[in-house]
């Protein structure tokens, strides 16, 4: 090779690391530009084909590996990553909906998904209608000729109703409508959406897959190639990409995810059972408890419950009192999300987000982390006394 100047040597090196390195952690491949071997390879590259690389936005070995692993966990065949759970939801909507179409969303849907539905209706000419999450096979009566997509959430991430996914999918497929499931609550561990008939499974990887409360990411998983290809086109057109460093952090958490999920589940059931016996609480909304709407669906379709549940305070307690209770908690952070090691709590104004909410008392949602549950119970008991 021709002798290079020092500056060129700083940019171009003749050194190549020896092959044969192997380790348990996957490598972190960061790239915007991807280099092609020759012009023919550049011209034949297809960004939809994950047997090759075209541009960093469309994936590196790091993101391809995470996508493959997530699809495997969920029992799917294809996966696309997005910068957040909400961007993953947006990808699904923009892949399958256009002006004049109709989408059905459960009335207990994740509130940003509800806001997205309002935006689609207001600015894109897409009708967004909301249905009772416990409608089951009755959803057949709500499907219109222009209905293209039905969203489900199992359970609702605040009010915790567990839908009859089998019945909804059967009714939807009988009329040629796709069903998408937000499966974040179970992390793909306690519920197998594809086995119940779901076409598209979405996750906010921010939760259990991360486990660290320190990153944002979403995923959309499918089995059918034609469905995946439509999603991949929307993924490309929307310019959705994720950091390989964040993808690595998700992969680092996967080996312990089931162990963590089961620990969250055990602790949450213990705390929920204690709360159920308290006179201040009139209802515990935990899918594993009989009084939770859709409990029978949970028993049939789920194998676990994770750490998220809600309670309803007796209506004799004012909003100011329940706010004082929340503010008095020492071991619970006041914040959204779940799936991390730290316990969280959020009070909700349900009448503001649910058109048909009938409960009189304040709803408070708990995420039970990985602390000792007896310590959490003692903390809640202290806060209840201050209320």
Short mmCIF file of C-alpha atoms in Angstrom, two decimals:
data_model
loop_
_atom_site.label_atom_id
_atom_site.label_comp_id
_atom_site.label_asym_id
_atom_site.label_seq_id
_atom_site.Cartn_x
_atom_site.Cartn_y
_atom_site.Cartn_z
CA UNK A 1 0.00 0.00 0.00
CA UNK A 2 1.15 3.53 -0.76
CA UNK A 3 2.63 5.29 2.22
CA UNK A 4 -0.03 7.45 3.91
CA UNK A 5 0.29 10.79 5.62
CA UNK A 6 -0.25 10.91 9.37
CA UNK A 7 -3.67 12.53 8.92
CA UNK A 8 -4.84 9.85 6.50
CA UNK A 9 -3.48 7.20 8.86
CA UNK A 10 -5.69 8.66 11.59
CA UNK A 11 -8.71 8.02 9.35
CA UNK A 12 -7.68 4.80 7.56
CA UNK A 13 -5.91 1.89 9.24
CA UNK A 14 -4.52 -1.30 7.79
CA UNK A 15 -5.24 -3.18 11.00
CA UNK A 16 -8.02 -5.76 11.19
CA UNK A 17 -8.76 -7.50 14.49
CA UNK A 18 -8.24 -11.26 14.36
CA UNK A 19 -11.34 -13.41 13.85
CA UNK A 20 -12.52 -16.00 16.33
CA UNK A 21 -13.49 -13.83 19.29
CA UNK A 22 -16.52 -15.08 21.19
CA UNK A 23 -18.22 -14.09 24.45
CA UNK A 24 -21.66 -14.28 26.05
CA UNK A 25 -22.53 -10.58 25.66
CA UNK A 26 -23.45 -9.64 22.08
CA UNK A 27 -21.30 -7.03 20.41
CA UNK A 28 -22.44 -3.42 20.14
CA UNK A 29 -22.35 -2.37 16.48
CA UNK A 30 -22.88 1.37 16.02
CA UNK A 31 -23.28 2.68 12.50
CA UNK A 32 -25.06 5.18 10.33
CA UNK A 33 -23.13 4.42 7.14
CA UNK A 34 -22.87 0.74 6.29
CA UNK A 35 -20.03 -0.21 3.92
CA UNK A 36 -20.73 -2.43 0.91
CA UNK A 37 -18.18 -4.81 -0.58
CA UNK A 38 -18.74 -3.51 -4.11
CA UNK A 39 -21.21 -1.60 -6.32
CA UNK A 40 -23.17 -4.75 -7.11
CA UNK A 41 -23.75 -5.36 -3.40
CA UNK A 42 -24.82 -1.76 -2.90
CA UNK A 43 -27.32 -1.92 -5.77
CA UNK A 44 -28.76 -5.26 -4.75
CA UNK A 45 -29.19 -4.36 -1.09
CA UNK A 46 -32.76 -4.58 0.21
CA UNK A 47 -33.51 -2.88 3.53
CA UNK A 48 -36.37 -5.35 4.16
CA UNK A 49 -34.04 -8.34 3.91
CA UNK A 50 -32.31 -8.91 7.23
CA UNK A 51 -29.70 -11.21 5.75
CA UNK A 52 -27.69 -8.10 4.82
CA UNK A 53 -27.14 -4.53 5.99
CA UNK A 54 -27.95 -1.33 4.10
CA UNK A 55 -27.97 1.61 6.51
CA UNK A 56 -27.73 2.03 10.25
CA UNK A 57 -31.37 3.10 10.56
CA UNK A 58 -32.46 -0.26 9.17
CA UNK A 59 -30.34 -2.24 11.60
CA UNK A 60 -26.95 -3.52 12.69
CA UNK A 61 -26.02 -6.96 14.04
CA UNK A 62 -26.92 -5.68 17.52
CA UNK A 63 -30.48 -4.63 16.69
CA UNK A 64 -31.05 -7.63 14.42
CA UNK A 65 -30.05 -9.92 17.30
CA UNK A 66 -32.42 -8.22 19.73
CA UNK A 67 -35.28 -8.40 17.24
CA UNK A 68 -34.70 -12.11 16.72
CA UNK A 69 -34.60 -12.80 20.44
CA UNK A 70 -37.78 -10.84 21.16
CA UNK A 71 -39.63 -12.65 18.37
CA UNK A 72 -38.45 -15.97 19.80
CA UNK A 73 -39.64 -15.09 23.33
CA UNK A 74 -43.08 -14.07 22.08
CA UNK A 75 -43.42 -17.03 19.69
CA UNK A 76 -43.38 -14.78 16.63
CA UNK A 77 -41.33 -14.77 13.45
CA UNK A 78 -40.54 -11.10 12.80
CA UNK A 79 -39.79 -8.09 14.99
CA UNK A 80 -39.22 -4.37 14.48
CA UNK A 81 -37.79 -2.03 17.11
CA UNK A 82 -39.00 1.50 17.80
CA UNK A 83 -37.77 4.33 20.05
CA UNK A 84 -40.64 3.85 22.54
CA UNK A 85 -43.79 1.89 23.16
CA UNK A 86 -45.88 4.75 21.81
CA UNK A 87 -43.84 4.95 18.61
CA UNK A 88 -44.40 1.20 18.18
CA UNK A 89 -48.16 1.81 18.47
CA UNK A 90 -47.89 4.63 15.92
CA UNK A 91 -46.04 2.33 13.54
CA UNK A 92 -48.92 -0.15 13.63
CA UNK A 93 -51.54 2.53 13.06
CA UNK A 94 -49.74 4.14 10.13
CA UNK A 95 -49.02 0.75 8.57
CA UNK A 96 -52.66 -0.33 8.38
CA UNK A 97 -54.84 2.78 8.55
CA UNK A 98 -55.56 5.46 5.99
CA UNK A 99 -58.13 8.22 5.54
CA UNK A 100 -61.64 6.76 5.61
CA UNK A 101 -60.68 3.74 7.72
CA UNK A 102 -61.92 2.85 11.19
CA UNK A 103 -60.02 1.60 14.25
CA UNK A 104 -61.50 0.16 17.45
CA UNK A 105 -59.79 0.73 20.79
CA UNK A 106 -60.74 -0.60 24.23
CA UNK A 107 -62.03 2.03 26.62
CA UNK A 108 -59.28 1.08 29.10
CA UNK A 109 -56.53 1.64 26.53
CA UNK A 110 -53.14 3.13 27.47
CA UNK A 111 -53.92 6.84 27.52
CA UNK A 112 -51.28 7.93 24.95
CA UNK A 113 -52.86 5.41 22.55
CA UNK A 114 -56.20 7.10 23.25
CA UNK A 115 -54.64 10.49 22.45
CA UNK A 116 -53.19 9.04 19.25
CA UNK A 117 -56.68 7.86 18.31
CA UNK A 118 -58.00 11.39 18.79
CA UNK A 119 -55.22 12.75 16.57
CA UNK A 120 -55.92 10.20 13.84
CA UNK A 121 -59.57 11.19 13.87
CA UNK A 122 -58.99 14.93 14.01
CA UNK A 123 -56.22 15.32 11.41
CA UNK A 124 -56.19 12.15 9.30
CA UNK A 125 -59.84 11.34 8.68
CA UNK A 126 -59.59 7.99 10.47
CA UNK A 127 -62.51 7.09 12.74
CA UNK A 128 -61.39 5.99 16.21
CA UNK A 129 -64.13 4.33 18.26
CA UNK A 130 -63.92 2.95 21.78
CA UNK A 131 -65.45 -0.28 23.05
CA UNK A 132 -66.10 -1.91 26.40
CA UNK A 133 -62.99 -4.04 27.08
CA UNK A 134 -65.26 -6.83 28.36
CA UNK A 135 -67.33 -6.97 25.16
CA UNK A 136 -65.83 -10.30 24.03
CA UNK A 137 -67.58 -11.82 21.02
CA UNK A 138 -69.97 -8.86 21.04
CA UNK A 139 -67.31 -6.84 19.25
CA UNK A 140 -68.63 -8.41 16.04
CA UNK A 141 -71.56 -5.99 16.21
CA UNK A 142 -69.18 -3.01 16.32
CA UNK A 143 -67.16 -3.95 13.25
CA UNK A 144 -67.99 -1.83 10.21
CA UNK A 145 -67.03 -2.40 6.55
CA UNK A 146 -64.22 0.17 6.97
CA UNK A 147 -62.87 -1.26 10.24
CA UNK A 148 -59.28 -2.31 9.58
CA UNK A 149 -57.74 -2.71 13.03
CA UNK A 150 -58.80 -3.61 16.57
CA UNK A 151 -56.49 -2.75 19.46
CA UNK A 152 -56.56 -4.85 22.63
CA UNK A 153 -54.76 -4.47 25.93
CA UNK A 154 -54.50 -7.35 28.36
CA UNK A 155 -55.14 -6.24 30.99
CA UNK A 156 -55.87 -2.51 30.84
CA UNK A 157 -52.80 -0.91 32.40
CA UNK A 158 -54.79 1.21 34.90
CA UNK A 159 -58.21 -0.37 35.49
CA UNK A 160 -56.96 -3.92 34.90
CA UNK A 161 -59.88 -5.50 33.00
CA UNK A 162 -58.77 -8.69 31.22
CA UNK A 163 -60.47 -9.08 27.82
CA UNK A 164 -61.55 -12.31 26.15
CA UNK A 165 -58.88 -12.20 23.45
CA UNK A 166 -59.93 -15.50 21.89
CA UNK A 167 -63.46 -14.25 21.29
CA UNK A 168 -62.34 -10.85 19.99
CA UNK A 169 -59.86 -12.41 17.56
CA UNK A 170 -62.40 -14.94 16.28
CA UNK A 171 -64.96 -12.19 15.65
CA UNK A 172 -62.42 -9.92 14.00
CA UNK A 173 -60.97 -12.58 11.71
CA UNK A 174 -64.45 -13.63 10.61
CA UNK A 175 -64.74 -10.16 9.08
CA UNK A 176 -61.14 -9.83 7.87
CA UNK A 177 -59.99 -7.39 10.57
CA UNK A 178 -56.52 -7.43 12.16
CA UNK A 179 -56.09 -7.57 15.94
CA UNK A 180 -53.18 -5.88 17.70
CA UNK A 181 -52.32 -6.63 21.33
CA UNK A 182 -50.43 -4.42 23.76
CA UNK A 183 -48.76 -7.23 25.71
CA UNK A 184 -46.51 -5.02 27.84
CA UNK A 185 -48.13 -6.05 31.14
CA UNK A 186 -47.05 -9.68 30.75
CA UNK A 187 -43.77 -9.02 28.89
CA UNK A 188 -44.60 -11.95 26.60
CA UNK A 189 -43.87 -14.27 29.53
CA UNK A 190 -47.33 -14.76 31.05
CA UNK A 191 -49.46 -14.45 27.89
CA UNK A 192 -48.93 -15.92 24.42
CA UNK A 193 -50.93 -13.60 22.21
CA UNK A 194 -50.33 -15.38 18.90
CA UNK A 195 -51.67 -18.63 20.32
CA UNK A 196 -54.98 -16.85 21.03
CA UNK A 197 -55.28 -15.51 17.49
CA UNK A 198 -53.65 -12.08 17.77
CA UNK A 199 -52.01 -10.82 14.55
CA UNK A 200 -49.66 -8.17 15.95
CA UNK A 201 -48.05 -8.02 19.39
CA UNK A 202 -46.64 -4.76 20.68
CA UNK A 203 -44.38 -4.20 23.70
CA UNK A 204 -42.99 -1.23 25.55
CA UNK A 205 -39.53 -2.70 26.19
CA UNK A 206 -39.09 0.20 28.61
CA UNK A 207 -40.71 -2.01 31.24
CA UNK A 208 -39.70 -5.58 32.16
CA UNK A 209 -37.33 -6.17 29.25
CA UNK A 210 -35.24 -3.22 30.39
CA UNK A 211 -35.79 -3.72 34.10
CA UNK A 212 -33.64 -0.70 34.90
CA UNK A 213 -36.01 2.26 34.49
CA UNK A 214 -33.30 3.84 32.36
CA UNK A 215 -34.23 3.56 28.69
CA UNK A 216 -37.09 3.83 26.21
CA UNK A 217 -37.83 1.32 23.46
CA UNK A 218 -40.73 -0.47 21.81
CA UNK A 219 -41.19 -3.55 19.65
CA UNK A 220 -43.76 -4.88 17.20
CA UNK A 221 -43.77 -8.64 16.64
CA UNK A 222 -45.64 -10.66 13.99
CA UNK A 223 -45.85 -14.14 12.54
CA UNK A 224 -47.20 -13.46 9.05
CA UNK A 225 -44.70 -12.15 6.50
CA UNK A 226 -47.26 -9.99 4.68
CA UNK A 227 -48.22 -8.24 7.92
CA UNK A 228 -44.56 -7.72 8.78
CA UNK A 229 -43.77 -6.24 5.36
CA UNK A 230 -46.46 -3.57 5.78
CA UNK A 231 -45.08 -2.73 9.20
CA UNK A 232 -41.53 -2.63 7.84
CA UNK A 233 -42.59 -0.12 5.19
CA UNK A 234 -44.14 2.14 7.84
CA UNK A 235 -41.05 1.65 10.03
CA UNK A 236 -38.83 2.85 7.18
CA UNK A 237 -41.03 5.77 6.14
CA UNK A 238 -41.35 7.02 9.71
CA UNK A 239 -37.58 6.77 10.17
CA UNK A 240 -37.81 4.73 13.36
CA UNK A 241 -34.47 3.64 14.74
CA UNK A 242 -32.99 2.76 18.13
CA UNK A 243 -29.58 3.09 19.71
CA UNK A 244 -27.47 -0.09 19.54
CA UNK A 245 -26.27 0.75 23.06
CA UNK A 246 -29.87 0.67 24.31
CA UNK A 247 -30.49 -2.53 22.36
CA UNK A 248 -27.51 -4.04 24.16
CA UNK A 249 -28.95 -2.99 27.53
CA UNK A 250 -32.24 -4.72 26.69
CA UNK A 251 -30.38 -7.90 25.74
CA UNK A 252 -28.38 -7.74 28.94
CA UNK A 253 -31.66 -7.82 30.88
CA UNK A 254 -33.31 -10.70 29.03
CA UNK A 255 -31.63 -13.62 30.86
CA UNK A 256 -32.99 -12.38 34.21
CA UNK A 257 -36.36 -11.12 32.95
CA UNK A 258 -38.39 -14.20 33.89
CA UNK A 259 -36.79 -14.38 37.33
CA UNK A 260 -37.51 -10.70 37.91
CA UNK A 261 -41.08 -10.98 36.58
CA UNK A 262 -41.83 -13.86 38.94
CA UNK A 263 -40.35 -11.93 41.89
CA UNK A 264 -42.51 -8.91 41.02
CA UNK A 265 -45.53 -11.23 40.80
CA UNK A 266 -44.97 -12.86 44.21
CA UNK A 267 -44.44 -9.53 45.95
CA UNK A 268 -47.39 -7.84 44.23
CA UNK A 269 -49.80 -10.60 45.21
CA UNK A 270 -48.65 -10.35 48.81
CA UNK A 271 -49.07 -6.56 48.93
CA UNK A 272 -52.41 -6.74 47.08
CA UNK A 273 -53.75 -9.37 49.48
CA UNK A 274 -52.79 -7.19 52.43
CA UNK A 275 -54.50 -4.17 50.86
CA UNK A 276 -57.62 -6.24 50.16
CA UNK A 277 -58.08 -6.67 53.93
CA UNK A 278 -57.74 -2.96 54.69
CA UNK A 279 -60.92 -1.00 55.54
CA UNK A 280 -59.71 1.97 53.49
CA UNK A 281 -59.80 -0.11 50.29
CA UNK A 282 -63.09 -1.16 48.71
CA UNK A 283 -61.66 -3.00 45.72
CA UNK A 284 -58.36 -4.49 44.57
CA UNK A 285 -58.02 -4.58 40.79
CA UNK A 286 -55.50 -7.36 40.31
CA UNK A 287 -56.20 -9.90 37.52
CA UNK A 288 -55.27 -12.81 39.78
CA UNK A 289 -58.00 -11.80 42.25
CA UNK A 290 -61.60 -12.90 41.64
CA UNK A 291 -63.15 -9.43 41.93
CA UNK A 292 -61.08 -8.10 39.02
CA UNK A 293 -63.12 -7.89 35.79
CA UNK A 294 -62.00 -10.64 33.43
CA UNK A 295 -60.41 -12.77 36.14
CA UNK A 296 -61.73 -15.93 34.45
CA UNK A 297 -60.02 -14.87 31.20
CA UNK A 298 -56.80 -14.33 33.13
CA UNK A 299 -57.07 -17.81 34.70
CA UNK A 300 -57.59 -19.40 31.29
CA UNK A 301 -55.00 -17.50 29.23
CA UNK A 302 -52.25 -16.29 31.59
CA UNK A 303 -49.54 -18.04 33.58
CA UNK A 304 -48.52 -15.10 35.77
CA UNK A 305 -49.25 -11.53 36.73
CA UNK A 306 -46.17 -9.35 37.19
CA UNK A 307 -46.08 -6.39 39.55
CA UNK A 308 -48.77 -3.94 38.38
CA UNK A 309 -52.22 -3.59 39.97
CA UNK A 310 -54.63 -0.91 41.18
CA UNK A 311 -56.83 -0.31 44.21
CA UNK A 312 -59.93 1.81 44.77
CA UNK A 313 -60.23 3.73 48.01
CA UNK A 314 -63.49 4.00 49.90
CA UNK A 315 -65.39 7.04 48.66
CA UNK A 316 -65.37 8.53 52.15
CA UNK A 317 -61.76 9.52 51.49
CA UNK A 318 -61.42 12.74 49.55
CA UNK A 319 -58.97 13.27 46.72
CA UNK A 320 -56.90 15.45 49.05
CA UNK A 321 -56.67 12.57 51.52
CA UNK A 322 -55.59 10.01 48.93
CA UNK A 323 -53.08 12.51 47.56
CA UNK A 324 -51.71 12.85 51.10
CA UNK A 325 -51.46 9.06 51.27
CA UNK A 326 -49.44 8.94 48.04
CA UNK A 327 -47.19 11.80 49.12
CA UNK A 328 -46.54 10.07 52.45
CA UNK A 329 -45.12 6.91 50.90
CA UNK A 330 -41.35 6.66 51.37
CA UNK A 331 -40.46 3.53 49.37
CA UNK A 332 -42.71 4.25 46.38
CA UNK A 333 -41.65 6.75 43.78
CA UNK A 334 -44.37 8.93 42.27
CA UNK A 335 -44.08 8.25 38.56
CA UNK A 336 -45.38 6.43 35.51
CA UNK A 337 -44.16 3.14 34.02
CA UNK A 338 -43.39 -0.18 35.68
CA UNK A 339 -41.10 -3.19 35.48
CA UNK A 340 -38.09 -1.66 37.24
CA UNK A 341 -36.57 -2.57 40.58
CA UNK A 342 -38.15 0.42 42.35
CA UNK A 343 -41.78 0.47 43.41
CA UNK A 344 -43.98 3.23 41.98
CA UNK A 345 -47.41 4.70 42.67
CA UNK A 346 -49.78 6.97 40.69
CA UNK A 347 -53.27 8.28 41.60
CA UNK A 348 -55.65 8.62 38.65
CA UNK A 349 -58.64 10.87 37.92
CA UNK A 350 -60.56 8.09 36.20
CA UNK A 351 -63.61 10.18 35.28
CA UNK A 352 -61.30 12.30 33.12
CA UNK A 353 -60.03 9.35 31.05
CA UNK A 354 -62.96 6.90 31.08
CA UNK A 355 -66.36 7.81 29.68
CA UNK A 356 -68.24 5.13 31.65
CA UNK A 357 -66.28 4.93 34.92
CA UNK A 358 -68.73 4.13 37.74
CA UNK A 359 -66.50 3.75 40.79
CA UNK A 360 -66.81 6.59 43.32
CA UNK A 361 -63.52 6.30 45.16
CA UNK A 362 -60.05 7.30 43.98
CA UNK A 363 -58.05 4.75 41.97
CA UNK A 364 -54.38 4.39 42.86
CA UNK A 365 -52.06 2.21 40.81
CA UNK A 366 -49.08 0.39 42.32
CA UNK A 367 -46.03 -1.04 40.63
CA UNK A 368 -44.41 -3.41 43.08
CA UNK A 369 -40.66 -3.49 42.56
CA UNK A 370 -37.99 -5.79 43.95
CA UNK A 371 -37.93 -4.48 47.50
CA UNK A 372 -38.84 -6.75 50.42
CA UNK A 373 -42.68 -6.83 50.30
CA UNK A 374 -43.01 -6.62 54.10
CA UNK A 375 -41.13 -3.31 53.98
CA UNK A 376 -43.52 -2.04 51.31
CA UNK A 377 -46.52 -3.11 53.38
CA UNK A 378 -45.14 -1.29 56.43
CA UNK A 379 -44.61 1.81 54.31
CA UNK A 380 -48.18 1.68 52.99
CA UNK A 381 -49.52 1.18 56.53
CA UNK A 382 -47.66 4.29 57.75
CA UNK A 383 -49.02 6.32 54.85
CA UNK A 384 -52.58 5.12 55.48
CA UNK A 385 -52.34 6.33 59.07
CA UNK A 386 -51.29 9.77 57.83
CA UNK A 387 -54.24 9.88 55.44
#
